[in-house]
PDB file of C-alpha atoms and ligand atoms in Angstrom:
ATOM      1  CA  UNK A   1     -70.219  14.303 160.560  1.00 58.00           C
ATOM      2  CA  UNK A   2     -68.010  17.638 160.806  1.00 59.00           C
ATOM      3  CA  UNK A   3     -66.986  20.080 163.208  1.00 73.00           C
ATOM      4  CA  UNK A   4     -67.372  23.556 162.213  1.00 81.00           C
ATOM      5  CA  UNK A   5     -66.689  27.045 163.634  1.00 76.00           C
ATOM      6  CA  UNK A   6     -69.845  29.274 163.259  1.00 80.00           C
ATOM      7  CA  UNK A   7     -69.795  32.215 160.993  1.00 81.00           C
ATOM      8  CA  UNK A   8     -69.801  35.255 163.249  1.00 87.00           C
ATOM      9  CA  UNK A   9     -72.297  37.804 162.669  1.00 94.00           C
ATOM     10  CA  UNK A  10     -72.334  41.562 162.692  1.00 94.00           C
ATOM     11  CA  UNK A  11     -75.888  41.779 163.402  1.00 97.00           C
ATOM     12  CA  UNK A  12     -78.409  39.070 164.303  1.00 97.00           C
ATOM     13  CA  UNK A  13     -82.233  39.343 163.538  1.00 98.00           C
ATOM     14  CA  UNK A  14     -84.358  39.572 166.407  1.00 98.00           C
ATOM     15  CA  UNK A  15     -87.799  37.966 166.874  1.00 98.00           C
ATOM     16  CA  UNK A  16     -90.974  40.263 165.637  1.00 98.00           C
ATOM     17  CA  UNK A  17     -93.573  38.217 167.045  1.00 98.00           C
ATOM     18  CA  UNK A  18     -94.305  34.824 168.499  1.00 98.00           C
ATOM     19  CA  UNK A  19     -97.301  32.905 167.148  1.00 97.00           C
ATOM     20  CA  UNK A  20     -98.846  30.405 169.131  1.00 95.00           C
ATOM     21  CA  UNK A  21    -100.741  28.382 166.099  1.00 91.00           C
ATOM     22  CA  UNK A  22    -104.064  26.869 165.809  1.00 93.00           C
ATOM     23  CA  UNK A  23    -105.262  23.492 167.165  1.00 93.00           C
ATOM     24  CA  UNK A  24    -107.263  21.646 163.588  1.00 94.00           C
ATOM     25  CA  UNK A  25    -107.630  18.290 162.184  1.00 93.00           C
ATOM     26  CA  UNK A  26    -106.971  17.226 158.516  1.00 93.00           C
ATOM     27  CA  UNK A  27    -107.066  14.471 156.585  1.00 91.00           C
ATOM     28  CA  UNK A  28    -109.172  11.962 157.626  1.00 90.00           C
ATOM     29  CA  UNK A  29    -109.011  13.470 161.218  1.00 91.00           C
ATOM     30  CA  UNK A  30    -105.453  13.715 162.434  1.00 92.00           C
ATOM     31  CA  UNK A  31    -104.818  16.421 165.036  1.00 94.00           C
ATOM     32  CA  UNK A  32    -102.255  18.900 164.391  1.00 94.00           C
ATOM     33  CA  UNK A  33    -101.423  22.545 165.465  1.00 96.00           C
ATOM     34  CA  UNK A  34    -101.496  24.857 162.074  1.00 96.00           C
ATOM     35  CA  UNK A  35     -98.754  27.051 162.952  1.00 97.00           C
ATOM     36  CA  UNK A  36     -98.482  28.871 159.438  1.00 97.00           C
ATOM     37  CA  UNK A  37    -101.705  29.866 158.684  1.00 95.00           C
ATOM     38  CA  UNK A  38    -103.346  31.842 155.593  1.00 95.00           C
ATOM     39  CA  UNK A  39    -102.852  34.838 157.522  1.00 95.00           C
ATOM     40  CA  UNK A  40     -99.337  35.035 157.573  1.00 98.00           C
ATOM     41  CA  UNK A  41     -98.915  33.878 153.767  1.00 98.00           C
ATOM     42  CA  UNK A  42     -97.565  37.270 152.470  1.00 98.00           C
ATOM     43  CA  UNK A  43     -95.614  38.156 155.283  1.00 98.00           C
ATOM     44  CA  UNK A  44     -93.776  34.796 155.366  1.00 98.00           C
ATOM     45  CA  UNK A  45     -93.726  34.195 151.303  1.00 98.00           C
ATOM     46  CA  UNK A  46     -92.460  31.888 150.060  1.00 98.00           C
ATOM     47  CA  UNK A  47     -94.063  29.743 152.693  1.00 98.00           C
ATOM     48  CA  UNK A  48     -97.718  29.104 152.648  1.00 98.00           C
ATOM     49  CA  UNK A  49     -98.218  26.828 155.423  1.00 98.00           C
ATOM     50  CA  UNK A  50     -96.386  24.652 158.641  1.00 98.00           C
ATOM     51  CA  UNK A  51     -98.499  21.948 160.338  1.00 97.00           C
ATOM     52  CA  UNK A  52     -97.107  20.656 163.520  1.00 97.00           C
ATOM     53  CA  UNK A  53     -97.978  17.019 164.324  1.00 95.00           C
ATOM     54  CA  UNK A  54     -96.966  15.127 167.651  1.00 93.00           C
ATOM     55  CA  UNK A  55     -99.147  12.450 169.498  1.00 91.00           C
ATOM     56  CA  UNK A  56     -98.754   9.154 171.469  1.00 92.00           C
ATOM     57  CA  UNK A  57    -102.661   8.714 171.124  1.00 93.00           C
ATOM     58  CA  UNK A  58    -103.412   6.576 167.808  1.00 93.00           C
ATOM     59  CA  UNK A  59    -106.732   7.894 167.211  1.00 93.00           C
ATOM     60  CA  UNK A  60    -105.039  11.322 166.682  1.00 93.00           C
ATOM     61  CA  UNK A  61    -103.243   9.776 163.523  1.00 93.00           C
ATOM     62  CA  UNK A  62    -104.174   6.510 162.836  1.00 93.00           C
ATOM     63  CA  UNK A  63    -106.554   7.444 160.035  1.00 92.00           C
ATOM     64  CA  UNK A  64    -103.717   9.309 158.187  1.00 93.00           C
ATOM     65  CA  UNK A  65    -104.413  11.549 154.633  1.00 94.00           C
ATOM     66  CA  UNK A  66    -106.293   9.213 152.021  1.00 94.00           C
ATOM     67  CA  UNK A  67    -106.340  10.531 148.285  1.00 94.00           C
ATOM     68  CA  UNK A  68    -106.119  14.016 148.017  1.00 95.00           C
ATOM     69  CA  UNK A  69    -104.803  16.517 145.390  1.00 96.00           C
ATOM     70  CA  UNK A  70    -102.243  19.345 145.144  1.00 97.00           C
ATOM     71  CA  UNK A  71    -101.267  21.746 142.333  1.00 98.00           C
ATOM     72  CA  UNK A  72     -98.643  24.577 142.441  1.00 98.00           C
ATOM     73  CA  UNK A  73     -96.634  24.303 145.030  1.00 98.00           C
ATOM     74  CA  UNK A  74     -94.240  21.680 146.990  1.00 97.00           C
ATOM     75  CA  UNK A  75     -94.865  19.762 150.322  1.00 96.00           C
ATOM     76  CA  UNK A  76     -91.888  18.989 152.612  1.00 97.00           C
ATOM     77  CA  UNK A  77     -92.605  16.602 155.479  1.00 96.00           C
ATOM     78  CA  UNK A  78     -90.073  16.033 158.013  1.00 97.00           C
ATOM     79  CA  UNK A  79     -90.965  12.840 160.462  1.00 97.00           C
ATOM     80  CA  UNK A  80     -88.977  13.258 163.558  1.00 97.00           C
ATOM     81  CA  UNK A  81     -90.822  10.016 164.780  1.00 96.00           C
ATOM     82  CA  UNK A  82     -93.234   7.712 163.249  1.00 96.00           C
ATOM     83  CA  UNK A  83     -93.514   5.654 159.941  1.00 95.00           C
ATOM     84  CA  UNK A  84     -95.996   7.001 157.197  1.00 95.00           C
ATOM     85  CA  UNK A  85     -96.626   5.448 153.334  1.00 95.00           C
ATOM     86  CA  UNK A  86     -96.867   7.316 150.675  1.00 94.00           C
ATOM     87  CA  UNK A  87     -98.242   6.635 147.311  1.00 94.00           C
ATOM     88  CA  UNK A  88     -99.164   8.989 144.343  1.00 92.00           C
ATOM     89  CA  UNK A  89    -100.845   8.907 140.933  1.00 91.00           C
ATOM     90  CA  UNK A  90     -97.290  10.001 139.176  1.00 87.00           C
ATOM     91  CA  UNK A  91     -96.238   6.313 140.408  1.00 89.00           C
ATOM     92  CA  UNK A  92     -94.171   7.397 143.465  1.00 90.00           C
ATOM     93  CA  UNK A  93     -94.374   5.196 146.557  1.00 93.00           C
ATOM     94  CA  UNK A  94     -92.262   5.845 149.943  1.00 93.00           C
ATOM     95  CA  UNK A  95     -91.950   4.988 153.741  1.00 94.00           C
ATOM     96  CA  UNK A  96     -91.229   8.114 155.521  1.00 95.00           C
ATOM     97  CA  UNK A  97     -89.826   7.319 158.940  1.00 94.00           C
ATOM     98  CA  UNK A  98     -87.995   8.590 162.101  1.00 95.00           C
ATOM     99  CA  UNK A  99     -85.719  11.518 160.870  1.00 97.00           C
ATOM    100  CA  UNK A 100     -86.265  11.372 157.020  1.00 97.00           C
ATOM    101  CA  UNK A 101     -87.836  13.921 154.881  1.00 97.00           C
ATOM    102  CA  UNK A 102     -90.345  13.646 151.675  1.00 96.00           C
ATOM    103  CA  UNK A 103     -89.963  16.512 149.215  1.00 96.00           C
ATOM    104  CA  UNK A 104     -92.720  16.377 146.747  1.00 95.00           C
ATOM    105  CA  UNK A 105     -93.132  19.080 144.023  1.00 95.00           C
ATOM    106  CA  UNK A 106     -96.824  19.196 143.210  1.00 95.00           C
ATOM    107  CA  UNK A 107     -96.337  20.962 140.111  1.00 96.00           C
ATOM    108  CA  UNK A 108     -99.426  20.732 137.760  1.00 96.00           C
ATOM    109  CA  UNK A 109    -100.525  18.140 139.949  1.00 94.00           C
ATOM    110  CA  UNK A 110    -100.481  14.983 141.865  1.00 94.00           C
ATOM    111  CA  UNK A 111    -103.330  12.906 143.698  1.00 95.00           C
ATOM    112  CA  UNK A 112    -101.593  11.570 146.746  1.00 94.00           C
ATOM    113  CA  UNK A 113    -102.030   9.903 149.950  1.00 95.00           C
ATOM    114  CA  UNK A 114    -100.185   9.593 153.227  1.00 94.00           C
ATOM    115  CA  UNK A 115    -101.002   7.068 155.577  1.00 94.00           C
ATOM    116  CA  UNK A 116     -99.456   5.950 158.808  1.00 94.00           C
ATOM    117  CA  UNK A 117     -97.964   2.272 159.177  1.00 94.00           C
ATOM    118  CA  UNK A 118     -98.149   2.053 162.857  1.00 91.00           C
ATOM    119  CA  UNK A 119    -100.784   0.805 165.302  1.00 89.00           C
ATOM    120  CA  UNK A 120     -98.995   2.695 168.394  1.00 92.00           C
ATOM    121  CA  UNK A 121     -96.460   4.832 169.529  1.00 93.00           C
ATOM    122  CA  UNK A 122     -95.657   8.185 168.783  1.00 94.00           C
ATOM    123  CA  UNK A 123     -95.963   9.983 165.493  1.00 94.00           C
ATOM    124  CA  UNK A 124     -94.614  13.752 165.517  1.00 96.00           C
ATOM    125  CA  UNK A 125     -93.241  15.898 162.873  1.00 96.00           C
ATOM    126  CA  UNK A 126     -94.333  18.953 160.077  1.00 97.00           C
ATOM    127  CA  UNK A 127     -94.933  19.572 156.834  1.00 97.00           C
ATOM    128  CA  UNK A 128     -94.274  22.664 155.241  1.00 98.00           C
ATOM    129  CA  UNK A 129     -95.911  24.151 152.427  1.00 98.00           C
ATOM    130  CA  UNK A 130     -93.126  25.828 149.848  1.00 98.00           C
ATOM    131  CA  UNK A 131     -94.305  28.091 147.077  1.00 98.00           C
ATOM    132  CA  UNK A 132     -93.532  27.633 143.598  1.00 98.00           C
ATOM    133  CA  UNK A 133     -93.091  30.680 141.123  1.00 98.00           C
ATOM    134  CA  UNK A 134     -95.902  31.692 138.421  1.00 98.00           C
ATOM    135  CA  UNK A 135     -93.272  29.690 135.671  1.00 97.00           C
ATOM    136  CA  UNK A 136     -92.991  26.441 137.626  1.00 98.00           C
ATOM    137  CA  UNK A 137     -96.326  25.782 139.017  1.00 98.00           C
ATOM    138  CA  UNK A 138     -97.375  23.660 136.032  1.00 97.00           C
ATOM    139  CA  UNK A 139     -94.147  21.667 136.112  1.00 96.00           C
ATOM    140  CA  UNK A 140     -93.930  17.514 136.229  1.00 94.00           C
ATOM    141  CA  UNK A 141     -94.101  16.686 139.575  1.00 94.00           C
ATOM    142  CA  UNK A 142     -90.897  15.549 141.325  1.00 93.00           C
ATOM    143  CA  UNK A 143     -90.744  13.265 144.509  1.00 91.00           C
ATOM    144  CA  UNK A 144     -88.031  11.774 146.957  1.00 95.00           C
ATOM    145  CA  UNK A 145     -87.590  10.377 149.593  1.00 95.00           C
ATOM    146  CA  UNK A 146     -84.598  11.396 152.178  1.00 97.00           C
ATOM    147  CA  UNK A 147     -83.455   8.835 154.879  1.00 97.00           C
ATOM    148  CA  UNK A 148     -82.686   9.975 157.725  1.00 97.00           C
ATOM    149  CA  UNK A 149     -78.893   8.965 157.629  1.00 97.00           C
ATOM    150  CA  UNK A 150     -78.711  11.095 153.736  1.00 97.00           C
ATOM    151  CA  UNK A 151     -79.464  14.332 155.438  1.00 97.00           C
ATOM    152  CA  UNK A 152     -76.336  16.359 155.990  1.00 97.00           C
ATOM    153  CA  UNK A 153     -75.460  17.036 159.206  1.00 96.00           C
ATOM    154  CA  UNK A 154     -72.667  19.170 161.251  1.00 96.00           C
ATOM    155  CA  UNK A 155     -71.421  19.689 164.876  1.00 96.00           C
ATOM    156  CA  UNK A 156     -70.342  23.285 166.299  1.00 95.00           C
ATOM    157  CA  UNK A 157     -67.581  23.789 168.972  1.00 93.00           C
ATOM    158  CA  UNK A 158     -70.353  23.940 171.511  1.00 93.00           C
ATOM    159  CA  UNK A 159     -71.786  20.670 170.706  1.00 96.00           C
ATOM    160  CA  UNK A 160     -74.554  22.022 168.544  1.00 97.00           C
ATOM    161  CA  UNK A 161     -75.970  19.449 166.199  1.00 98.00           C
ATOM    162  CA  UNK A 162     -77.432  20.770 163.276  1.00 98.00           C
ATOM    163  CA  UNK A 163     -79.413  18.908 160.476  1.00 98.00           C
ATOM    164  CA  UNK A 164     -79.546  20.367 157.241  1.00 98.00           C
ATOM    165  CA  UNK A 165     -82.431  19.419 155.042  1.00 98.00           C
ATOM    166  CA  UNK A 166     -82.372  22.487 152.787  1.00 98.00           C
ATOM    167  CA  UNK A 167     -80.135  25.461 151.738  1.00 97.00           C
ATOM    168  CA  UNK A 168     -76.747  25.944 153.363  1.00 96.00           C
ATOM    169  CA  UNK A 169     -75.649  27.020 156.911  1.00 96.00           C
ATOM    170  CA  UNK A 170     -72.021  27.380 158.096  1.00 95.00           C
ATOM    171  CA  UNK A 171     -70.743  25.931 155.044  1.00 94.00           C
ATOM    172  CA  UNK A 172     -72.819  22.377 155.043  1.00 96.00           C
ATOM    173  CA  UNK A 173     -75.253  22.406 151.892  1.00 96.00           C
ATOM    174  CA  UNK A 174     -78.498  20.443 152.882  1.00 96.00           C
ATOM    175  CA  UNK A 175     -80.255  17.628 151.093  1.00 93.00           C
ATOM    176  CA  UNK A 176     -82.223  19.645 148.734  1.00 94.00           C
ATOM    177  CA  UNK A 177     -81.597  23.025 147.051  1.00 93.00           C
ATOM    178  CA  UNK A 178     -84.116  25.130 144.624  1.00 95.00           C
ATOM    179  CA  UNK A 179     -83.168  28.361 143.126  1.00 92.00           C
ATOM    180  CA  UNK A 180     -85.989  29.938 142.993  1.00 96.00           C
ATOM    181  CA  UNK A 181     -86.751  29.832 146.636  1.00 98.00           C
ATOM    182  CA  UNK A 182     -83.595  29.379 148.070  1.00 98.00           C
ATOM    183  CA  UNK A 183     -85.103  27.623 151.210  1.00 98.00           C
ATOM    184  CA  UNK A 184     -82.954  26.798 154.134  1.00 98.00           C
ATOM    185  CA  UNK A 185     -84.794  24.349 156.337  1.00 98.00           C
ATOM    186  CA  UNK A 186     -82.297  23.480 159.677  1.00 98.00           C
ATOM    187  CA  UNK A 187     -83.023  21.057 162.730  1.00 98.00           C
ATOM    188  CA  UNK A 188     -81.026  22.425 165.303  1.00 98.00           C
ATOM    189  CA  UNK A 189     -80.390  20.488 168.708  1.00 98.00           C
ATOM    190  CA  UNK A 190     -78.631  22.853 171.813  1.00 98.00           C
ATOM    191  CA  UNK A 191     -77.508  21.970 174.764  1.00 98.00           C
ATOM    192  CA  UNK A 192     -78.783  23.884 177.851  1.00 98.00           C
ATOM    193  CA  UNK A 193     -76.506  27.341 177.601  1.00 97.00           C
ATOM    194  CA  UNK A 194     -75.284  26.460 174.078  1.00 97.00           C
ATOM    195  CA  UNK A 195     -75.285  29.538 171.191  1.00 97.00           C
ATOM    196  CA  UNK A 196     -75.975  29.152 167.762  1.00 97.00           C
ATOM    197  CA  UNK A 197     -75.779  31.556 164.832  1.00 97.00           C
ATOM    198  CA  UNK A 198     -76.017  30.795 161.129  1.00 97.00           C
ATOM    199  CA  UNK A 199     -76.041  33.551 158.106  1.00 97.00           C
ATOM    200  CA  UNK A 200     -79.149  34.311 156.555  1.00 97.00           C
ATOM    201  CA  UNK A 201     -79.571  36.398 153.435  1.00 96.00           C
ATOM    202  CA  UNK A 202     -81.504  40.030 154.823  1.00 95.00           C
ATOM    203  CA  UNK A 203     -84.125  39.603 151.734  1.00 96.00           C
ATOM    204  CA  UNK A 204     -85.203  36.296 152.744  1.00 98.00           C
ATOM    205  CA  UNK A 205     -88.366  35.872 155.390  1.00 98.00           C
ATOM    206  CA  UNK A 206     -87.657  33.418 158.495  1.00 98.00           C
ATOM    207  CA  UNK A 207     -88.849  31.692 161.070  1.00 98.00           C
ATOM    208  CA  UNK A 208     -88.013  29.346 163.804  1.00 98.00           C
ATOM    209  CA  UNK A 209     -90.483  26.605 165.777  1.00 98.00           C
ATOM    210  CA  UNK A 210     -89.265  25.218 168.850  1.00 98.00           C
ATOM    211  CA  UNK A 211     -90.442  21.562 169.761  1.00 97.00           C
ATOM    212  CA  UNK A 212     -88.616  21.540 172.757  1.00 98.00           C
ATOM    213  CA  UNK A 213     -87.403  23.531 175.495  1.00 98.00           C
ATOM    214  CA  UNK A 214     -86.949  27.351 175.258  1.00 98.00           C
ATOM    215  CA  UNK A 215     -84.768  29.459 173.318  1.00 98.00           C
ATOM    216  CA  UNK A 216     -83.692  33.085 173.524  1.00 98.00           C
ATOM    217  CA  UNK A 217     -83.010  34.968 170.624  1.00 98.00           C
ATOM    218  CA  UNK A 218     -81.676  38.896 171.613  1.00 95.00           C
ATOM    219  CA  UNK A 219     -83.991  39.564 174.746  1.00 94.00           C
ATOM    220  CA  UNK A 220     -87.103  37.416 173.396  1.00 98.00           C
ATOM    221  CA  UNK A 221     -87.546  33.879 174.939  1.00 98.00           C
ATOM    222  CA  UNK A 222     -89.425  31.608 172.691  1.00 98.00           C
ATOM    223  CA  UNK A 223     -90.789  28.656 174.002  1.00 97.00           C
ATOM    224  CA  UNK A 224     -91.772  25.186 173.228  1.00 97.00           C
ATOM    225  CA  UNK A 225     -94.801  24.876 170.771  1.00 97.00           C
ATOM    226  CA  UNK A 226     -94.009  28.490 169.369  1.00 98.00           C
ATOM    227  CA  UNK A 227     -92.870  30.003 166.323  1.00 98.00           C
ATOM    228  CA  UNK A 228     -91.146  33.397 166.178  1.00 98.00           C
ATOM    229  CA  UNK A 229     -91.262  34.974 163.334  1.00 98.00           C
ATOM    230  CA  UNK A 230     -87.785  36.734 162.781  1.00 98.00           C
ATOM    231  CA  UNK A 231     -87.488  40.310 161.873  1.00 98.00           C
ATOM    232  CA  UNK A 232     -86.640  41.657 158.380  1.00 97.00           C
ATOM    233  CA  UNK A 233     -83.488  43.945 159.330  1.00 96.00           C
ATOM    234  CA  UNK A 234     -81.986  44.934 156.412  1.00 96.00           C
ATOM    235  CA  UNK A 235     -78.289  45.723 158.505  1.00 96.00           C
ATOM    236  CA  UNK A 236     -79.025  41.847 160.282  1.00 97.00           C
ATOM    237  CA  UNK A 237     -76.513  39.380 158.213  1.00 97.00           C
ATOM    238  CA  UNK A 238     -77.843  36.340 160.194  1.00 97.00           C
ATOM    239  CA  UNK A 239     -79.622  34.743 163.151  1.00 98.00           C
ATOM    240  CA  UNK A 240     -78.042  33.939 166.865  1.00 97.00           C
ATOM    241  CA  UNK A 241     -79.602  32.218 169.422  1.00 97.00           C
ATOM    242  CA  UNK A 242     -78.947  30.579 172.750  1.00 98.00           C
ATOM    243  CA  UNK A 243     -80.687  27.747 174.680  1.00 98.00           C
ATOM    244  CA  UNK A 244     -82.264  28.443 177.790  1.00 93.00           C
ATOM    245  CA  UNK A 245     -82.394  24.815 178.390  1.00 96.00           C
ATOM    246  CA  UNK A 246     -81.823  21.984 176.428  1.00 98.00           C
ATOM    247  CA  UNK A 247     -83.644  22.896 173.049  1.00 98.00           C
ATOM    248  CA  UNK A 248     -84.763  21.668 169.792  1.00 98.00           C
ATOM    249  CA  UNK A 249     -86.234  24.036 166.849  1.00 98.00           C
ATOM    250  CA  UNK A 250     -86.578  23.834 163.285  1.00 98.00           C
ATOM    251  CA  UNK A 251     -85.228  27.193 161.540  1.00 98.00           C
ATOM    252  CA  UNK A 252     -86.760  27.884 158.085  1.00 98.00           C
ATOM    253  CA  UNK A 253     -85.777  30.622 156.199  1.00 98.00           C
ATOM    254  CA  UNK A 254     -86.523  31.725 152.080  1.00 98.00           C
ATOM    255  CA  UNK A 255     -86.822  34.431 149.030  1.00 98.00           C
ATOM    256  CA  UNK A 256     -90.018  35.884 148.816  1.00 98.00           C
ATOM    257  CA  UNK A 257     -91.751  35.193 145.331  1.00 98.00           C
ATOM    258  CA  UNK A 258     -93.641  38.489 145.132  1.00 98.00           C
ATOM    259  CA  UNK A 259     -96.363  36.925 143.155  1.00 98.00           C
ATOM    260  CA  UNK A 260    -100.282  36.889 143.810  1.00 98.00           C
ATOM    261  CA  UNK A 261    -101.135  33.672 146.048  1.00 98.00           C
ATOM    262  CA  UNK A 262    -104.865  32.586 145.087  1.00 98.00           C
ATOM    263  CA  UNK A 263    -105.697  29.257 147.562  1.00 98.00           C
ATOM    264  CA  UNK A 264    -108.278  27.210 147.604  1.00 97.00           C
ATOM    265  CA  UNK A 265    -107.808  24.141 149.794  1.00 94.00           C
ATOM    266  CA  UNK A 266    -105.015  21.673 148.302  1.00 96.00           C
ATOM    267  CA  UNK A 267    -104.581  24.130 144.997  1.00 98.00           C
ATOM    268  CA  UNK A 268    -102.084  27.474 145.316  1.00 98.00           C
ATOM    269  CA  UNK A 269    -102.206  29.585 142.082  1.00 98.00           C
ATOM    270  CA  UNK A 270    -101.820  32.977 140.992  1.00 98.00           C
ATOM    271  CA  UNK A 271    -105.435  33.822 140.021  1.00 98.00           C
ATOM    272  CA  UNK A 272    -108.880  32.851 140.331  1.00 98.00           C
ATOM    273  CA  UNK A 273    -109.125  31.456 136.798  1.00 98.00           C
ATOM    274  CA  UNK A 274    -106.106  29.211 137.677  1.00 98.00           C
ATOM    275  CA  UNK A 275    -108.032  27.645 140.772  1.00 98.00           C
ATOM    276  CA  UNK A 276    -111.100  27.265 138.690  1.00 97.00           C
ATOM    277  CA  UNK A 277    -108.950  25.539 136.041  1.00 97.00           C
ATOM    278  CA  UNK A 278    -107.400  23.345 138.635  1.00 97.00           C
ATOM    279  CA  UNK A 279    -111.101  22.498 140.334  1.00 96.00           C
ATOM    280  CA  UNK A 280    -112.095  21.467 136.708  1.00 96.00           C
ATOM    281  CA  UNK A 281    -108.894  19.436 135.868  1.00 95.00           C
ATOM    282  CA  UNK A 282    -109.293  17.458 139.225  1.00 95.00           C
ATOM    283  CA  UNK A 283    -113.196  16.751 138.708  1.00 93.00           C
ATOM    284  CA  UNK A 284    -112.195  15.761 134.822  1.00 93.00           C
ATOM    285  CA  UNK A 285    -109.306  13.188 135.610  1.00 90.00           C
ATOM    286  CA  UNK A 286    -106.851  15.469 134.377  1.00 86.00           C
ATOM    287  CA  UNK A 287    -105.053  16.198 137.116  1.00 82.00           C
ATOM    288  CA  UNK A 288    -103.060  13.183 137.758  1.00 70.00           C
TER     289      UNK A 288
HETATM  290 CO1   CO B 301    -101.042  15.912 150.553  1.00 85.38          CO
END
């Protein structure tokens, strides 16, 4: 683990809006909060969805997500706590557990299942959907399980621990990089009173989601279980935040694709015709 000195910013982004998310269920009845909903897909391009799940009641998660298709984007599942078995039609299988990440590029299509491998205890984490550019929507499916110990981490002089799932923060490059959308995905743990900053390209859309404690960005408090959309301020070269109490959050940023987004459930393409094609391919067994 490296101890690093943080970049000094000229100006931090602020919080444009706080989002509470919508309680819903998906799969075979998994309870979750949809934090990034369809309405925010353009504002937060290239991100299409963020679900937060967290429960110690097995009834909320035990049925999991049986076989279902995806086409046209990537799914990134970060498991804070719990064990989930993944299988897909491209022949991949893996166990996602405590602190690990599963990164799946659906591309032209996969059918997969995500089923809990625990009968009790806490299951907590996030699933993020990251769009693919038009020219890569029909790419070959790709998949990687990244165990917790393989995720690069650094600790700042202020004792802030940062796990770099994707992108580069304060000189530390994460487990995954993507050239089209340049996603940054950090899990940041701050002791009460500590400050943290990281550079962000001003062209990128960015947000935080606080899952423990409360943080302050400029004058804005972002409480637990809230998303803060970070303003796109051309002069700002990053974001700085302070923990009002012990806090944990994810920080996600990416370069917008600025392409049309047409979604029908688990298919995200650029045109209605491509959606019809995806549905036909799924029905005719050509998707897998
Ligand atoms: Co899925």
